[in-house]
Short mmCIF file of C-alpha atoms and ligand atoms in Angstrom, two decimals:
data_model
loop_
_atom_site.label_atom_id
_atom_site.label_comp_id
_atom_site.label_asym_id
_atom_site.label_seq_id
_atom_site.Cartn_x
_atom_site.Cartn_y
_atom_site.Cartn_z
CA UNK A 161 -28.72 10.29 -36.37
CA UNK A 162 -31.21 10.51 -33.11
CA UNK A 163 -29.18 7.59 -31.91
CA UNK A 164 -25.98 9.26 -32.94
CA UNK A 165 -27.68 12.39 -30.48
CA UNK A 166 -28.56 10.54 -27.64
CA UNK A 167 -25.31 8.70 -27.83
CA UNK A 168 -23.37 11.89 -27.15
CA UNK A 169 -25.83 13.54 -24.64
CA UNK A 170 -25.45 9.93 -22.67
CA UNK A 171 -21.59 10.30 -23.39
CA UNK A 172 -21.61 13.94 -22.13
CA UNK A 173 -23.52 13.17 -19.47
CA UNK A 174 -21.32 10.41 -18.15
CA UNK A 175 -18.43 12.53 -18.44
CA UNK A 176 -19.39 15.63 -16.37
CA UNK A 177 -21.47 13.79 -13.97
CA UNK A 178 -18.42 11.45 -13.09
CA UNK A 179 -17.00 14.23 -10.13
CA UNK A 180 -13.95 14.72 -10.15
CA UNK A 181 -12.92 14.16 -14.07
CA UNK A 182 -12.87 17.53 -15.97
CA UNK A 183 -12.23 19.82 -12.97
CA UNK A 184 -9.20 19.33 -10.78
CA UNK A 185 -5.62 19.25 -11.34
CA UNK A 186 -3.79 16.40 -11.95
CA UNK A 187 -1.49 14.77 -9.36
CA UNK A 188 0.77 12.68 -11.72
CA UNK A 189 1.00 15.71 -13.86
CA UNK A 190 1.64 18.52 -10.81
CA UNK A 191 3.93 15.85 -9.26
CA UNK A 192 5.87 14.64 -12.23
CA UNK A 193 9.26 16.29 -11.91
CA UNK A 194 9.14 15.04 -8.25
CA UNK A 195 7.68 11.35 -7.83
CA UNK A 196 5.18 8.87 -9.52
CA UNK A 197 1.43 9.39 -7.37
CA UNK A 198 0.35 6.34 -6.87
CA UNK A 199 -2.74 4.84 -5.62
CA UNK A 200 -4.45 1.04 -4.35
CA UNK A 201 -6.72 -0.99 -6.90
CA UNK A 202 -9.47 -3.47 -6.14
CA UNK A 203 -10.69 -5.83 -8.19
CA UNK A 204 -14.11 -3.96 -8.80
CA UNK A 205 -12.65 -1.40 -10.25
CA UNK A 206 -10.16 -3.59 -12.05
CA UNK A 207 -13.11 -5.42 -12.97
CA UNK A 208 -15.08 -2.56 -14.61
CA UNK A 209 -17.69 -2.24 -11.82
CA UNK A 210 -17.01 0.80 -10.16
CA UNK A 211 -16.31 3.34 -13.39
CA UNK A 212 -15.79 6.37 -11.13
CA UNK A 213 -13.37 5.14 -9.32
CA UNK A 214 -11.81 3.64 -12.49
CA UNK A 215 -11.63 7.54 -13.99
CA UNK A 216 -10.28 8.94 -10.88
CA UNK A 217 -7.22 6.50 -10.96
CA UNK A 218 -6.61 6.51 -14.34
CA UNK A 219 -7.06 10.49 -14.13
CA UNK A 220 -4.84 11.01 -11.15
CA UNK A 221 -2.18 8.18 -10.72
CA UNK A 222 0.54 6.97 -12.79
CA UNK A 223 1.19 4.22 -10.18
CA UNK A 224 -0.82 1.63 -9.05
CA UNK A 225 -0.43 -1.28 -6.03
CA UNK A 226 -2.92 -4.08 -5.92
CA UNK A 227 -4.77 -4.00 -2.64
CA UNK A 228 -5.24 -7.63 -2.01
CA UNK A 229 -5.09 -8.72 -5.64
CA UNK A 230 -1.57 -10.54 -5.43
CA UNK A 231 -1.52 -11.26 -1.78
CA UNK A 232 -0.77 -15.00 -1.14
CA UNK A 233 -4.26 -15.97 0.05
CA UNK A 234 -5.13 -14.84 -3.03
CA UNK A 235 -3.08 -15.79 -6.10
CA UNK A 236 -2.09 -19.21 -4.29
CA UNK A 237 -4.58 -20.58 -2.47
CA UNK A 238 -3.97 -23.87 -2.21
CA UNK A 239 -1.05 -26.30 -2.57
CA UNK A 240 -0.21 -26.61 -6.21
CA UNK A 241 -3.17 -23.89 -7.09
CA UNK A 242 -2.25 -20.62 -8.47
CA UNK A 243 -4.81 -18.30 -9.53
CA UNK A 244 -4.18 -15.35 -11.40
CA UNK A 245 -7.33 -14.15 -12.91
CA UNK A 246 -7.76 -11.09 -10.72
CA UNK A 247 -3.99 -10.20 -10.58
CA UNK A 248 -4.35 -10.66 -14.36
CA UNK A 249 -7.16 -7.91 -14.67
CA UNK A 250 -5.19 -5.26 -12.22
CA UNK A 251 -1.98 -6.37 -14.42
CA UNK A 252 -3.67 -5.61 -17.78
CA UNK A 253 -5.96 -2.63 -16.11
CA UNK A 254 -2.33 -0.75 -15.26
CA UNK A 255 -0.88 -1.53 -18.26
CA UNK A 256 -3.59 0.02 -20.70
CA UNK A 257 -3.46 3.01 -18.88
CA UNK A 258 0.61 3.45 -18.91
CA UNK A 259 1.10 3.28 -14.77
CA UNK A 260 3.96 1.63 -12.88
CA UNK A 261 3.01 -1.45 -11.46
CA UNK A 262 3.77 -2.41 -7.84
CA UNK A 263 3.82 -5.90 -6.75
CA UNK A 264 2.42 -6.36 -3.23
CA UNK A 265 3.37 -8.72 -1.96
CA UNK A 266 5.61 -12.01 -2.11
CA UNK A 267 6.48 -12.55 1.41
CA UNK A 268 3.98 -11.60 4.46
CA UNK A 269 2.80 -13.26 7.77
CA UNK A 270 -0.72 -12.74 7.46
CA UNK A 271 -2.92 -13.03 4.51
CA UNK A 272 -0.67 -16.08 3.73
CA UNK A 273 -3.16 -19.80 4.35
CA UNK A 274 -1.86 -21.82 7.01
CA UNK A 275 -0.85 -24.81 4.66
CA UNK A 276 1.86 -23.00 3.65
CA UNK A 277 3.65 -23.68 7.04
CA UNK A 278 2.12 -26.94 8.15
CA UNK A 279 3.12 -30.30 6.92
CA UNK A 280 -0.74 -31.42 8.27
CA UNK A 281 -3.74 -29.54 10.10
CA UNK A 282 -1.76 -28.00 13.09
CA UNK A 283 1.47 -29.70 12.60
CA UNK A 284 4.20 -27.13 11.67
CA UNK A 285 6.55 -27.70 8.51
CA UNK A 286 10.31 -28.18 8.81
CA UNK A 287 12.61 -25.54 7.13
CA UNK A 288 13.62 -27.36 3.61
CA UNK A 289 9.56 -27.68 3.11
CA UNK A 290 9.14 -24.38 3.86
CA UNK A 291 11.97 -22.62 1.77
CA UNK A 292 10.86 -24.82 -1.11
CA UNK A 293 7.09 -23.54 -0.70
CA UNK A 294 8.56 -19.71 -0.62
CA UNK A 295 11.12 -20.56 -3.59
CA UNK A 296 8.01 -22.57 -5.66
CA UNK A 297 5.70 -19.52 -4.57
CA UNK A 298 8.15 -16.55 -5.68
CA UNK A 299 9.43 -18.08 -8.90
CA UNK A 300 6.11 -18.73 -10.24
CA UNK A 301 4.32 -15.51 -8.89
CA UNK A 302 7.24 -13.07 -10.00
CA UNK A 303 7.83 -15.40 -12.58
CA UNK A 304 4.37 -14.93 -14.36
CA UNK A 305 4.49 -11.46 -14.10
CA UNK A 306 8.17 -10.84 -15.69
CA UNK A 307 8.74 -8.17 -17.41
CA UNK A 308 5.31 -6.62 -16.96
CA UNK A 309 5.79 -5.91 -13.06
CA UNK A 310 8.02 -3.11 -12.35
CA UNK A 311 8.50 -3.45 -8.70
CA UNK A 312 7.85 -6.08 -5.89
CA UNK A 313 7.17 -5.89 -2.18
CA UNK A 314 9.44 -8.68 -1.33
CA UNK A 315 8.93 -9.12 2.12
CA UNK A 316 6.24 -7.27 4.24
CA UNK A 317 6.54 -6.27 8.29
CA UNK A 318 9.32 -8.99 8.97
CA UNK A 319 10.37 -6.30 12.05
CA UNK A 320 8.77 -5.17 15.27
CA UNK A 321 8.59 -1.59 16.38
CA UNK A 322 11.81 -2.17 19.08
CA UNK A 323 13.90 -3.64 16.07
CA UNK A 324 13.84 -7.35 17.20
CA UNK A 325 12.39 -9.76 14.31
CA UNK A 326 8.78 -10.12 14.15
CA UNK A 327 8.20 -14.10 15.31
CA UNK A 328 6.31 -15.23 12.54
CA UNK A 329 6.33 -18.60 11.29
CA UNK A 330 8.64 -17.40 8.48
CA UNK A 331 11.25 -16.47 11.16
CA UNK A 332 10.66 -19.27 13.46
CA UNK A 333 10.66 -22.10 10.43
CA UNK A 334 13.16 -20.78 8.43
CA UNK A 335 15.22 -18.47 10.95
CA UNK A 336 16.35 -14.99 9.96
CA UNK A 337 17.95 -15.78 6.33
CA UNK A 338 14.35 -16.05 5.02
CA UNK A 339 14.65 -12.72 4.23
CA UNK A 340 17.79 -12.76 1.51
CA UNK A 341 16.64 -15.94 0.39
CA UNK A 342 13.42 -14.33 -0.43
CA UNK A 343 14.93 -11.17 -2.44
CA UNK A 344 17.55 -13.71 -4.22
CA UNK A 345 15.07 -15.65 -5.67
CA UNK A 346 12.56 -12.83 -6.32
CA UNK A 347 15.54 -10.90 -8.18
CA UNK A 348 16.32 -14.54 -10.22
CA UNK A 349 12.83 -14.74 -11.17
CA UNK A 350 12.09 -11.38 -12.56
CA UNK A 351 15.73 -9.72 -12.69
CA UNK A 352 14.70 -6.37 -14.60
CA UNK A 353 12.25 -5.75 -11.15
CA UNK A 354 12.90 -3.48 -8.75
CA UNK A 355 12.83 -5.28 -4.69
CA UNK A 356 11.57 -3.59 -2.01
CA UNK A 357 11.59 -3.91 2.02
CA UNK A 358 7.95 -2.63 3.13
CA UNK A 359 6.73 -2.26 6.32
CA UNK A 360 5.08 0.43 8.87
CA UNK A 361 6.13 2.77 11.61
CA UNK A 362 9.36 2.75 9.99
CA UNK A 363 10.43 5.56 11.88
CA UNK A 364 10.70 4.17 14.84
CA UNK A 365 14.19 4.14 16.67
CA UNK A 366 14.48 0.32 17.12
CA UNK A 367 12.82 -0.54 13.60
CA UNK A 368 14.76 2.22 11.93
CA UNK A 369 18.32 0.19 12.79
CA UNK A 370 17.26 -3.24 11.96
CA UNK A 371 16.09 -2.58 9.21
CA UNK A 372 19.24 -0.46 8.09
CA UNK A 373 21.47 -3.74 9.60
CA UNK A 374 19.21 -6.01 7.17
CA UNK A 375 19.69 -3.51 3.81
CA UNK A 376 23.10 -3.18 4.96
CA UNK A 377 23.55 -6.96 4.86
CA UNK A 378 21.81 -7.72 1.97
CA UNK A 379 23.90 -5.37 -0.03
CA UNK A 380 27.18 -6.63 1.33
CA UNK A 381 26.41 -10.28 0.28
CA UNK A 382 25.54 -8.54 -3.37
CA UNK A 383 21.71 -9.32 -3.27
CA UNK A 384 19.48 -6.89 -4.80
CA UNK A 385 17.76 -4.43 -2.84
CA UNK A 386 16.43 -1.09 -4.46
CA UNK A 387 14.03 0.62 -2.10
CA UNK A 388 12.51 1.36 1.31
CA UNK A 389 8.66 1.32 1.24
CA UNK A 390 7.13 2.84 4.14
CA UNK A 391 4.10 2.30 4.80
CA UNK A 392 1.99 5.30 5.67
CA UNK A 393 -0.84 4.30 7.92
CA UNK A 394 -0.53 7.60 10.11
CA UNK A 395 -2.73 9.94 11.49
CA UNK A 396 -3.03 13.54 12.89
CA UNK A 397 -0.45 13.85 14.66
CA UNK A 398 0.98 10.10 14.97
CA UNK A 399 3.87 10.07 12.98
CA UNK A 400 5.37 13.93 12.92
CA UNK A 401 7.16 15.66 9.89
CA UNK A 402 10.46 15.69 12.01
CA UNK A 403 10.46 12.50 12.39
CA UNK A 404 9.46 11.68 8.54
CA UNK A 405 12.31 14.27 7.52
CA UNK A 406 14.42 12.11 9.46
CA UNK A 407 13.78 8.68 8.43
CA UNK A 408 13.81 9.80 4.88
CA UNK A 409 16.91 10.54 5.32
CA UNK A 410 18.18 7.91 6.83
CA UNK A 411 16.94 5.34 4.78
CA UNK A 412 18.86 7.10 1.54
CA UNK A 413 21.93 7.41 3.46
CA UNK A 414 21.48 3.61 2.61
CA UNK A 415 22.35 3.95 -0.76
CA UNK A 416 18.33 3.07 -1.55
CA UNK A 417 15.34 4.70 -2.76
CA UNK A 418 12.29 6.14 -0.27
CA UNK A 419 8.78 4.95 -1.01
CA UNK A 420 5.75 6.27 1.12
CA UNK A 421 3.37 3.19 0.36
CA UNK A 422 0.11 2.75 1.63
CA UNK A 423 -0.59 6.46 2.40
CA UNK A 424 -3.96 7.30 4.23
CA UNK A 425 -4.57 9.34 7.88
CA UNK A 426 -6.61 7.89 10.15
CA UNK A 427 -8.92 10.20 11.19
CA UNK A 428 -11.52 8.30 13.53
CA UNK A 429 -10.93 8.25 17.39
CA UNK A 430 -9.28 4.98 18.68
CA UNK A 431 -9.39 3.60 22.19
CA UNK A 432 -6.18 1.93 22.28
CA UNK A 433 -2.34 2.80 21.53
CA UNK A 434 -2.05 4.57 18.16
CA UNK A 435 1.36 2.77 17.45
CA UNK A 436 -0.33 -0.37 17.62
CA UNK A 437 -0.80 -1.22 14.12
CA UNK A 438 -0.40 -5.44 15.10
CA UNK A 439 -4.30 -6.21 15.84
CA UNK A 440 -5.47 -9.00 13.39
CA UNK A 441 -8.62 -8.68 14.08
CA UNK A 442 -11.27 -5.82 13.95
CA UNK A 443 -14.11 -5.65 16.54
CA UNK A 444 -17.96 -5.06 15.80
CA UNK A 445 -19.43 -1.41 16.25
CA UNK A 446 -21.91 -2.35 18.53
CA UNK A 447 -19.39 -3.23 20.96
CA UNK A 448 -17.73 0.27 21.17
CA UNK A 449 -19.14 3.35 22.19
CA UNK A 450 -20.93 5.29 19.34
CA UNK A 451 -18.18 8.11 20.01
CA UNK A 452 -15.84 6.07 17.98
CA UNK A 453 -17.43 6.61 14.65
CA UNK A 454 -18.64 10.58 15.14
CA UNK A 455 -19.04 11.06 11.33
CA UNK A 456 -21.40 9.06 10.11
CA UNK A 457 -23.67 12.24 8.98
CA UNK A 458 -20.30 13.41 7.33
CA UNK A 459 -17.34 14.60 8.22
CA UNK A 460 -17.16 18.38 9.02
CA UNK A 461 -15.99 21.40 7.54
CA UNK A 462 -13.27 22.58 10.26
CA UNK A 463 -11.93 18.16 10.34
CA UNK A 464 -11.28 18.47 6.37
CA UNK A 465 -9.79 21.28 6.91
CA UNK A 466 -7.82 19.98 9.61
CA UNK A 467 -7.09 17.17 7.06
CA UNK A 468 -6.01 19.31 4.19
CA UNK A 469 -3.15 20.68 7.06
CA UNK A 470 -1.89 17.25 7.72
CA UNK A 471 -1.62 16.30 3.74
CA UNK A 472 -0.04 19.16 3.12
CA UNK A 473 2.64 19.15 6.04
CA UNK A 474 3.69 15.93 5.14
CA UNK A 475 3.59 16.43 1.15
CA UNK A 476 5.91 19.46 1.91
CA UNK A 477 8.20 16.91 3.38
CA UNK A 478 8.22 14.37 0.56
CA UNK A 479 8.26 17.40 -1.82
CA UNK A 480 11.70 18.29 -0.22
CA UNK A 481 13.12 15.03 0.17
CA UNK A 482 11.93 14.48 -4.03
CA UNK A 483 15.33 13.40 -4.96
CA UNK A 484 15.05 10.41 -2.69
CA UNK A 485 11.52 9.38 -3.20
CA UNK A 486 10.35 7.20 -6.26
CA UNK A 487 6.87 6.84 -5.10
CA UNK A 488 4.30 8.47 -2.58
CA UNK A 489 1.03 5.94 -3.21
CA UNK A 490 -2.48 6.38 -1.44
CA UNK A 491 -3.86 3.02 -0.03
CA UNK A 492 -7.19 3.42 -2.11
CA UNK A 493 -8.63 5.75 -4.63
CA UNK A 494 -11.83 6.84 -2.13
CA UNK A 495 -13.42 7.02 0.90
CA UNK A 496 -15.66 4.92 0.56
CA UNK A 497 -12.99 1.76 -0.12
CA UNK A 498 -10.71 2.39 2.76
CA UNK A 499 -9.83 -0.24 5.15
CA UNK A 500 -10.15 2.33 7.89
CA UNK A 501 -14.09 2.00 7.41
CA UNK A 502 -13.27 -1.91 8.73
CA UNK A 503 -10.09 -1.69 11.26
CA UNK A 504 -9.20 -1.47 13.72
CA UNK A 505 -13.12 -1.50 14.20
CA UNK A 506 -15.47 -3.14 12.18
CA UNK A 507 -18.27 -0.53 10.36
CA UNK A 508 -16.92 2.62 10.69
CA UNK A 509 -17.58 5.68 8.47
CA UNK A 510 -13.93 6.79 7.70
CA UNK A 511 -12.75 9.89 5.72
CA UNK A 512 -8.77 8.94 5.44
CA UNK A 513 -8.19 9.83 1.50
CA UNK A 514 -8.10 13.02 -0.45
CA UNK A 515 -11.51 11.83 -2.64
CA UNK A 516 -14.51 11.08 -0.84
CA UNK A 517 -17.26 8.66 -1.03
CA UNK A 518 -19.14 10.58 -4.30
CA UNK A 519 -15.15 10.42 -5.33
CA UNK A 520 -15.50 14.55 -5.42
CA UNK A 521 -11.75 16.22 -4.59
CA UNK A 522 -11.79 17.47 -1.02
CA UNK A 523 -9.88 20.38 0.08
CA UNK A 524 -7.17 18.11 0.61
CA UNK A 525 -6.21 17.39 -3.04
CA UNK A 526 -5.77 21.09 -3.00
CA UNK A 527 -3.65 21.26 -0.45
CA UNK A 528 -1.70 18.52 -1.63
CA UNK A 529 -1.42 20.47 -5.26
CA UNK A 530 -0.44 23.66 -3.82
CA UNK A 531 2.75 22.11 -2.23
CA UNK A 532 4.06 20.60 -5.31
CA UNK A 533 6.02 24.04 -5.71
CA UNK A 534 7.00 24.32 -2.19
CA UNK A 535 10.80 24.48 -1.58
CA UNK A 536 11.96 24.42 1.88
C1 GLA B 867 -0.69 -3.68 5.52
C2 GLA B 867 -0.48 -4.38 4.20
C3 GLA B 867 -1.47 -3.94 3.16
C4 GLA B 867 -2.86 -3.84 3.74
C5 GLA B 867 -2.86 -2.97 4.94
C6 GLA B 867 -4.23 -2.81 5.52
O1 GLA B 867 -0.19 -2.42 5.56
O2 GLA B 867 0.80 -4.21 3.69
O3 GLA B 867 -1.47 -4.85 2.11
O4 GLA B 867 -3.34 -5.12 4.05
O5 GLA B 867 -2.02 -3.56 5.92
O6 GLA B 867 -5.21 -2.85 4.58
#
């Protein structure tokens, strides 16, 4: 019986000390008429080893996108080597908890091991090798998970801002058909999934046609294509509603479905072009001024504020475009996971997500909640 006792006070205890459980509303639940809420997994807390952020996801989010989990690097590291064990535990992690899972991603430039494209150390493959690598790759990736995964990323960032084709060594191996090849087989190997485009500033002018030529073309030669994902790395004022209203729009005039993937506002000051999402790699802190990373006591009352403004503008957007979006999915669960703590500069203390690094609300998710019944 005293076991019995202390059981319960441990159980209680857990319960009301995890922040953020028995308080707040609930996104998928304020947002359900309108979109799935989505958010980005690790392993960890696939994994069991970080509980709180395992409540808040399960809590909040009926969507979930591995972070890294299925990335190519990843799941097939080697020639002839597939590993699934972590994209296993997101897989089963979603799945006990009833949330759409997001496939990310089959087809990318980076995060991809350089065998895949060389034929020896430095010595670039030859189209046929390549295509069978991708077809080998997709078939057994999307294969594996058929029937479990409800959407994929096919292809990743295969555009540049103007709207000419990204140069990668998919592009300049294969040439530009990679693409529908890609989607083909990705829709033979799982064909109940959904296939998605994803890539960032997607509102830009030059991006925005190409990528409306390359939907366009994919649906004339009868290949599946079901959604736009864009990616929403932005920041205060980098990337404005206008021009979200806008692209929203004209991505459904497609015929296709809107996804804001990868949502998170930058919120750190950055020394070079904003736009320039392309740097592969980050630089060390102690090779920057200190005046790039201006929170690390915490971030202040008037910036969360200032945060909560620029969630809820663009939330008001996707709330009045909610017949064309599927999806709006935060790259992370908390503050303290973010990428932004580790890019562009390495170290950082970033505050880019709407739960922060004791995964407590801040006034953000408020702000967020309060526009689910906007109507403009
Ligand atoms: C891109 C990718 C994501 C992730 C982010 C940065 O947007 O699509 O998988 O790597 O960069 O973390």
């Amino acid at each position: 019986m005293k076991l019995r006792n202390s059981l319960y006070t441990i159980f209680l205890l857990t319960v009301f000390a995890l922040p953020g459980i028995a308080r707040e509303a609930v996104l998928k639940d304020v947002f359900k008429k309108h979109f799935y809420v989505g958010t980005a997994l690790n392993d960890q807390i696939c994994e069991g080893k970080n509980p709180a952020a395992a409540a808040i996801a399960t809590r909040q989010f009926n969507a979930v996108t591995p972070e890294n989990e299925l990335k190519w690097e990843r799941v097939h590291p080697e020639m002839g080597k597939f590993d699934f064990r972590a994209s296993d535990r997101f897989v089963d992690f979603a799945k006990k908890n009833n949330m759409l899972i997001i496939g990310h991603v089959l087809l990318w430039h980076r995060q991809t091991p350089d065998w895949v494209f060389e034929d020896s150390p430095g010595k670039l493959t030859d189209r046929e090798t390549l295509l069978k690598r991708l077809h080998e790759h997709i078939f057994t990736v999307a294969g594996h998970y058929k029937g479990r995964i409800h959407g994929w990323d096919v292809v990743n960032e295969a555009v540049n801002d103007d709207g000419s084709m990204r140069q990668s060594k998919w592009f300049k191996i294969i040439g530009d058909d990679y693409i529908e090849k890609a989607f083909q087989w990705a829709h033979e190997a799982a064909p109940d999934a959904e296939l998605y485009y994803n890539d960032y500033n997607m509102w830009k002018p030059g991006k925005r046609r190409t990528v409306a030529k390359m939907v366009r073309r994919l649906q004339e030669k009868g290949i599946r294509i079901d959604g736009i994902g864009m990616q929403g790395h932005w920041s205060w004022n980098y990337l404005s509603n206008e021009e979200l209203d806008a692209s929203i729009e004209d991505y459904s005039a497609l015929g296709v479905q809107v996804d804001i993937t990868e949502l998170d506002i930058a919120v750190l000051p950055r020394k070079w072009n904003l736009t320039d999402m392309d740097i592969s790699a980050s630089v060390e802190i102690n090779e920057v001024d200190k005046e790039l990373d201006p929170y690390t006591e915490g971030f202040p009352v008037e910036m969360q504020q200032k945060l909560a403004e620029r969630y809820a503008g663009l939330f008001r957007v996707f709330v009045k475009h909610r017949d064309k979006i599927g999806r709006v999915t935060f790259w992370g669960v908390y503050d303290g996971m973010s990428w932004l703590n580790g890019w562009p500069i390495r170290g950082r203390t970033s505050y880019p997500l709407i739960f922060d690094r004791n995964y407590h609300a801040k006034p953000a998710f408020d702000a967020i909640v309060a526009t689910a019944r906007s109507r403009n």
